[in-house]
Amino acid sequence: MPTEIAPRDRLIVALDLPGVADAEAMITRLGDRVTFYKIGMELTYAGGLGLAERLAADGKHVFMDLKLHDIPTTVERATRQIAKLGARFLTVHGFSQSMKAALAGADGSSLELLAVTVMTSYDDADLAAAGYAMGVKELVAKRAVQAKEIGIHGLILSPEETQLVRPLVGPDVQLVTPGIRPAGSDVGDQKRIMTPALAIAGGADRLVVGRPVTGAADPAAAAEAIVADIASAVALVGKTNRS
Ligand SMILES: O=c1ccn([C@@H]2O[C@H](COP(=O)(O)O)[C@@H](O)[C@H]2O)c(=O)[nH]1
């Protein structure tokens, strides 16, 4: 795990909120505690592209979680448009055609692509029901290796797979994990989860957290507590690596 990423920059807050005004109010409440925001489908379809541009212009890191997957020409052209927003990350589903097309669309920009391996709301039974002849771990590993070979910058996976995947992709592919649940918080629709500290200790580079922050009575305190957990896990991993 690269220890040079500041603990605060390892937390990505998912702005899964119904409108731009709600998102702006949340950003104001979180203030300087949060440096990295994720804008997904809900907020994008509610007019969030302008907010993404404003956040990037204000110096925040922006992650567009649009999970592109279409014919290659469409993915390439959509990626080229998104690259103009000034966002740092964009997700694409981990299928070879889409990953290659997204890389072509991002060419010449600073946009980094993250390939979604297997959604964190899926378990082995969900994959079987969808017609896959392999379980979550095998499919995550297969897609991770393909993504690395294609030149994708990072992966979306659950914290349960980071230790399996890191040796397969090497140190430079960023491992970004949703499915984060501080102890005692609602699991909701997530199936492959871990606490912030355990996820970092297991090798995640950055954590995506939505409802445990934005649904908390005090979102700023919830974010600060997660950053503190991340910082202690980073310190522990640093000590272990040195010993
Ligand atoms: O496999 C995936 C890919 C993306 N997500 C997104 O992350 C957040 C998680 O939100 P929580 O409220 O912390 O569950 C959400 O925006 C998802 O779209 C994911 O959960 N799993």
Tab-separated table of C-alpha atoms and ligand atoms in Angstrom:
chain	number	residue	atom	x	y	z
A	1	MET	CA	0.000	0.000	0.000
A	2	PRO	CA	1.502	3.404	-0.931
A	3	THR	CA	1.789	5.225	2.423
A	4	GLU	CA	2.308	8.589	0.690
A	5	ILE	CA	-1.435	9.156	0.110
A	6	ALA	CA	-2.669	11.327	3.013
A	7	PRO	CA	-5.311	9.537	5.144
A	8	ARG	CA	-7.876	12.268	4.353
A	9	ASP	CA	-7.388	11.797	0.597
A	10	ARG	CA	-8.131	8.094	0.980
A	11	LEU	CA	-11.782	8.812	1.867
A	12	ILE	CA	-14.080	9.350	-1.122
A	13	VAL	CA	-17.570	10.453	-0.100
A	14	ALA	CA	-20.345	9.303	-2.445
A	15	LEU	CA	-22.776	12.164	-3.023
A	16	ASP	CA	-25.775	9.878	-3.612
A	17	LEU	CA	-28.340	12.607	-3.056
A	18	PRO	CA	-31.463	13.600	-4.989
A	19	GLY	CA	-30.407	17.040	-6.189
A	20	VAL	CA	-27.566	19.503	-6.633
A	21	ALA	CA	-28.820	21.703	-3.773
A	22	ASP	CA	-28.763	18.692	-1.393
A	23	ALA	CA	-25.245	17.839	-2.551
A	24	GLU	CA	-24.045	21.423	-2.116
A	25	ALA	CA	-25.512	21.548	1.397
A	26	MET	CA	-23.694	18.288	2.257
A	27	ILE	CA	-20.400	19.608	0.830
A	28	THR	CA	-20.769	22.750	2.966
A	29	ARG	CA	-21.410	20.646	6.100
A	30	LEU	CA	-18.348	18.475	5.387
A	31	GLY	CA	-16.082	21.458	4.619
A	32	ASP	CA	-12.336	20.772	4.583
A	33	ARG	CA	-12.794	17.367	6.194
A	34	VAL	CA	-13.485	15.808	2.791
A	35	THR	CA	-11.194	16.286	-0.200
A	36	PHE	CA	-12.601	13.673	-2.603
A	37	TYR	CA	-16.201	13.341	-3.836
A	38	LYS	CA	-17.909	10.733	-5.970
A	39	ILE	CA	-20.759	11.715	-8.242
A	40	GLY	CA	-22.794	8.741	-9.421
A	41	MET	CA	-25.798	8.168	-11.610
A	42	GLU	CA	-28.407	9.625	-9.235
A	43	LEU	CA	-26.775	13.052	-8.970
A	44	THR	CA	-25.570	13.106	-12.576
A	45	TYR	CA	-29.132	12.564	-13.807
A	46	ALA	CA	-30.268	15.332	-11.445
A	47	GLY	CA	-27.962	17.907	-13.082
A	48	GLY	CA	-24.703	17.016	-11.314
A	49	LEU	CA	-22.263	17.518	-14.203
A	50	GLY	CA	-21.987	21.249	-13.507
A	51	LEU	CA	-21.354	20.503	-9.832
A	52	ALA	CA	-18.564	18.118	-10.854
A	53	GLU	CA	-16.899	20.908	-12.834
A	54	ARG	CA	-17.284	23.389	-9.967
A	55	LEU	CA	-15.867	20.947	-7.408
A	56	ALA	CA	-12.851	20.226	-9.629
A	57	ALA	CA	-12.321	23.965	-10.206
A	58	ASP	CA	-12.476	24.480	-6.402
A	59	GLY	CA	-9.618	22.012	-5.939
A	60	LYS	CA	-11.597	18.956	-4.794
A	61	HIS	CA	-10.882	15.569	-6.361
A	62	VAL	CA	-13.859	14.326	-8.357
A	63	PHE	CA	-14.751	10.740	-9.163
A	64	MET	CA	-17.430	10.288	-11.854
A	65	ASP	CA	-18.964	6.880	-11.111
A	66	LEU	CA	-20.871	6.375	-14.355
A	67	LYS	CA	-19.880	2.741	-14.937
A	68	LEU	CA	-19.692	3.022	-18.710
A	69	HIS	CA	-20.512	-0.068	-20.763
A	70	ASP	CA	-21.742	0.136	-24.365
A	71	ILE	CA	-20.401	-0.421	-27.861
A	72	PRO	CA	-16.787	0.801	-28.087
A	73	THR	CA	-17.506	3.952	-30.120
A	74	THR	CA	-20.084	5.142	-27.608
A	75	VAL	CA	-17.831	4.424	-24.625
A	76	GLU	CA	-14.890	6.208	-26.262
A	77	ARG	CA	-16.931	9.313	-27.126
A	78	ALA	CA	-18.647	9.434	-23.715
A	79	THR	CA	-15.269	9.178	-21.970
A	80	ARG	CA	-13.919	12.023	-24.117
A	81	GLN	CA	-16.812	14.234	-22.950
A	82	ILE	CA	-16.342	13.310	-19.284
A	83	ALA	CA	-12.604	14.030	-19.506
A	84	LYS	CA	-13.502	17.693	-20.160
A	85	LEU	CA	-15.068	18.062	-16.675
A	86	GLY	CA	-11.725	18.030	-14.863
A	87	ALA	CA	-12.618	14.875	-12.920
A	88	ARG	CA	-9.862	12.600	-11.686
A	89	PHE	CA	-11.569	9.167	-11.834
A	90	LEU	CA	-14.182	7.584	-14.091
A	91	THR	CA	-15.583	4.059	-13.796
A	92	VAL	CA	-16.055	1.666	-16.687
A	93	HIS	CA	-17.327	-1.897	-16.373
A	94	GLY	CA	-14.511	-4.434	-16.498
A	95	PHE	CA	-15.204	-5.802	-19.988
A	96	SER	CA	-12.279	-5.671	-22.429
A	97	GLN	CA	-14.085	-3.747	-25.204
A	98	SER	CA	-15.316	-1.066	-22.823
A	99	MET	CA	-12.005	-0.732	-20.984
A	100	LYS	CA	-10.033	-0.324	-24.231
A	101	ALA	CA	-12.544	2.183	-25.605
A	102	ALA	CA	-12.488	4.237	-22.389
A	103	LEU	CA	-8.696	4.363	-22.476
A	104	ALA	CA	-8.854	5.643	-26.057
A	105	GLY	CA	-11.384	8.311	-25.007
A	106	ALA	CA	-9.234	9.420	-22.058
A	107	ASP	CA	-6.084	9.649	-24.179
A	108	GLY	CA	-4.382	13.028	-23.829
A	109	SER	CA	-6.301	13.913	-20.637
A	110	SER	CA	-5.490	13.431	-16.951
A	111	LEU	CA	-8.596	11.280	-16.366
A	112	GLU	CA	-7.824	7.962	-14.645
A	113	LEU	CA	-10.007	4.940	-15.353
A	114	LEU	CA	-11.221	2.500	-12.722
A	115	ALA	CA	-12.613	-0.844	-13.892
A	116	VAL	CA	-15.550	-2.272	-11.940
A	117	THR	CA	-14.718	-5.938	-11.299
A	118	VAL	CA	-17.825	-7.331	-9.552
A	119	MET	CA	-20.354	-5.035	-7.879
A	120	THR	CA	-20.118	-5.135	-4.076
A	121	SER	CA	-23.851	-5.878	-3.859
A	122	TYR	CA	-23.224	-9.254	-5.573
A	123	ASP	CA	-22.308	-12.576	-4.006
A	124	ASP	CA	-21.647	-15.965	-5.575
A	125	ALA	CA	-25.369	-16.761	-5.774
A	126	ASP	CA	-26.077	-13.509	-7.648
A	127	LEU	CA	-23.364	-14.329	-10.183
A	128	ALA	CA	-24.749	-17.845	-10.657
A	129	ALA	CA	-28.235	-16.405	-11.183
A	130	ALA	CA	-26.780	-14.048	-13.823
A	131	GLY	CA	-25.291	-17.034	-15.682
A	132	TYR	CA	-21.668	-16.826	-14.567
A	133	ALA	CA	-19.911	-20.168	-14.082
A	134	MET	CA	-17.487	-18.750	-11.508
A	135	GLY	CA	-17.688	-17.186	-8.074
A	136	VAL	CA	-16.922	-13.624	-7.016
A	137	LYS	CA	-13.256	-14.135	-6.151
A	138	GLU	CA	-12.438	-15.905	-9.429
A	139	LEU	CA	-14.252	-13.306	-11.548
A	140	VAL	CA	-12.691	-10.357	-9.675
A	141	ALA	CA	-9.228	-11.887	-10.186
A	142	LYS	CA	-9.873	-12.555	-13.896
A	143	ARG	CA	-11.140	-9.028	-14.551
A	144	ALA	CA	-8.322	-7.484	-12.494
A	145	VAL	CA	-5.682	-9.247	-14.594
A	146	GLN	CA	-7.413	-8.234	-17.856
A	147	ALA	CA	-7.691	-4.626	-16.680
A	148	LYS	CA	-4.002	-4.526	-15.744
A	149	GLU	CA	-3.000	-5.972	-19.142
A	150	ILE	CA	-5.115	-3.355	-20.942
A	151	GLY	CA	-3.511	-0.528	-18.943
A	152	ILE	CA	-6.413	0.541	-16.713
A	153	HIS	CA	-5.321	2.769	-13.811
A	154	GLY	CA	-7.344	1.212	-11.005
A	155	LEU	CA	-9.993	-1.256	-9.914
A	156	ILE	CA	-13.268	-1.147	-8.044
A	157	LEU	CA	-13.545	-4.245	-5.910
A	158	SER	CA	-14.666	-5.111	-2.411
A	159	PRO	CA	-12.217	-5.009	0.510
A	160	GLU	CA	-12.636	-8.791	0.715
A	161	GLU	CA	-10.586	-9.201	-2.491
A	162	THR	CA	-7.731	-6.700	-2.086
A	163	GLN	CA	-5.242	-9.221	-0.699
A	164	LEU	CA	-6.041	-11.644	-3.514
A	165	VAL	CA	-5.753	-8.997	-6.238
A	166	ARG	CA	-2.704	-6.942	-5.176
A	167	PRO	CA	-0.126	-9.622	-6.080
A	168	LEU	CA	-1.875	-10.103	-9.440
A	169	VAL	CA	-1.739	-6.439	-10.509
A	170	GLY	CA	1.363	-5.079	-8.760
A	171	PRO	CA	1.801	-1.905	-6.719
A	172	ASP	CA	0.761	0.724	-9.293
A	173	VAL	CA	-2.873	-0.245	-9.930
A	174	GLN	CA	-5.072	1.655	-7.474
A	175	LEU	CA	-7.476	-0.478	-5.438
A	176	VAL	CA	-10.631	1.510	-4.639
A	177	THR	CA	-13.190	-0.177	-2.418
A	178	PRO	CA	-16.849	0.587	-1.802
A	179	GLY	CA	-18.647	-1.776	0.587
A	180	ILE	CA	-17.273	0.126	3.581
A	181	ARG	CA	-19.244	-0.062	6.791
A	182	PRO	CA	-18.031	1.375	10.103
A	183	ALA	CA	-18.816	-1.071	12.945
A	184	GLY	CA	-22.516	-1.021	13.809
A	185	SER	CA	-23.696	0.824	10.684
A	186	ASP	CA	-26.469	-0.436	8.417
A	187	VAL	CA	-25.288	-2.850	5.725
A	188	GLY	CA	-28.145	-1.914	3.366
A	189	ASP	CA	-27.829	-3.535	-0.072
A	190	GLN	CA	-24.081	-4.216	0.178
A	191	LYS	CA	-23.004	-7.866	0.460
A	192	ARG	CA	-19.173	-7.744	0.566
A	193	ILE	CA	-18.281	-5.309	3.324
A	194	MET	CA	-15.544	-4.345	5.772
A	195	THR	CA	-14.776	-1.611	8.291
A	196	PRO	CA	-12.596	1.328	7.143
A	197	ALA	CA	-9.601	0.257	9.265
A	198	LEU	CA	-9.694	-3.370	8.114
A	199	ALA	CA	-10.114	-2.349	4.475
A	200	ILE	CA	-7.014	-0.136	4.649
A	201	ALA	CA	-5.070	-2.757	6.596
A	202	GLY	CA	-6.013	-5.255	3.870
A	203	GLY	CA	-4.470	-3.081	1.166
A	204	ALA	CA	-7.196	-0.776	-0.161
A	205	ASP	CA	-5.748	2.513	-1.439
A	206	ARG	CA	-8.973	4.534	-1.208
A	207	LEU	CA	-12.393	3.895	0.336
A	208	VAL	CA	-15.763	4.926	-1.119
A	209	VAL	CA	-18.297	5.722	1.588
A	210	GLY	CA	-21.816	6.968	0.964
A	211	ARG	CA	-24.688	6.422	3.401
A	212	PRO	CA	-22.554	5.945	6.544
A	213	VAL	CA	-21.508	9.606	6.040
A	214	THR	CA	-24.346	11.302	4.175
A	215	GLY	CA	-27.062	9.498	6.185
A	216	ALA	CA	-25.427	10.165	9.570
A	217	ALA	CA	-26.969	12.584	12.055
A	218	ASP	CA	-23.635	14.434	12.005
A	219	PRO	CA	-21.969	13.769	8.606
A	220	ALA	CA	-18.881	15.831	9.496
A	221	ALA	CA	-18.264	13.771	12.657
A	222	ALA	CA	-18.867	10.531	10.728
A	223	ALA	CA	-16.341	11.544	8.038
A	224	GLU	CA	-13.799	12.624	10.664
A	225	ALA	CA	-14.156	9.290	12.496
A	226	ILE	CA	-13.517	7.384	9.253
A	227	VAL	CA	-10.438	9.496	8.478
A	228	ALA	CA	-9.161	8.765	12.008
A	229	ASP	CA	-9.694	5.006	11.456
A	230	ILE	CA	-7.877	5.235	8.141
A	231	ALA	CA	-4.973	7.123	9.741
A	232	SER	CA	-4.522	4.520	12.480
A	233	ALA	CA	-4.635	1.664	9.974
A	234	VAL	CA	-2.087	3.409	7.718
A	235	ALA	CA	0.212	3.933	10.710
A	236	LEU	CA	-0.122	0.272	11.687
A	237	VAL	CA	0.581	-0.946	8.143
A	238	GLY	CA	3.581	1.423	7.936
A	239	LYS	CA	5.003	-0.034	11.174
A	240	THR	CA	4.389	-3.621	10.018
A	241	ASN	CA	6.084	-2.917	6.675
A	242	ARG	CA	9.137	-1.465	8.431
A	243	SER	CA	9.484	-4.355	10.901
B	1	LIG	O1	-19.244	-2.288	-6.754
B	1	LIG	C1	-19.634	-1.144	-6.458
B	1	LIG	C2	-19.433	-0.053	-7.274
B	1	LIG	C3	-19.867	1.177	-6.878
B	1	LIG	N1	-20.499	1.362	-5.695
B	1	LIG	C4	-20.924	2.732	-5.347
B	1	LIG	O2	-20.310	3.122	-4.112
B	1	LIG	C5	-21.221	3.812	-3.294
B	1	LIG	C6	-21.397	3.072	-1.999
B	1	LIG	O3	-22.352	3.727	-1.209
B	1	LIG	P1	-22.750	3.229	0.257
B	1	LIG	O4	-23.885	4.138	0.606
B	1	LIG	O5	-21.533	3.434	1.118
B	1	LIG	O6	-23.166	1.804	0.173
B	1	LIG	C7	-22.518	3.961	-4.101
B	1	LIG	O7	-22.469	5.218	-4.726
B	1	LIG	C8	-22.422	2.873	-5.146
B	1	LIG	O8	-23.032	3.253	-6.363
B	1	LIG	C9	-20.707	0.295	-4.881
B	1	LIG	O9	-21.290	0.412	-3.788
B	1	LIG	N2	-20.256	-0.935	-5.267
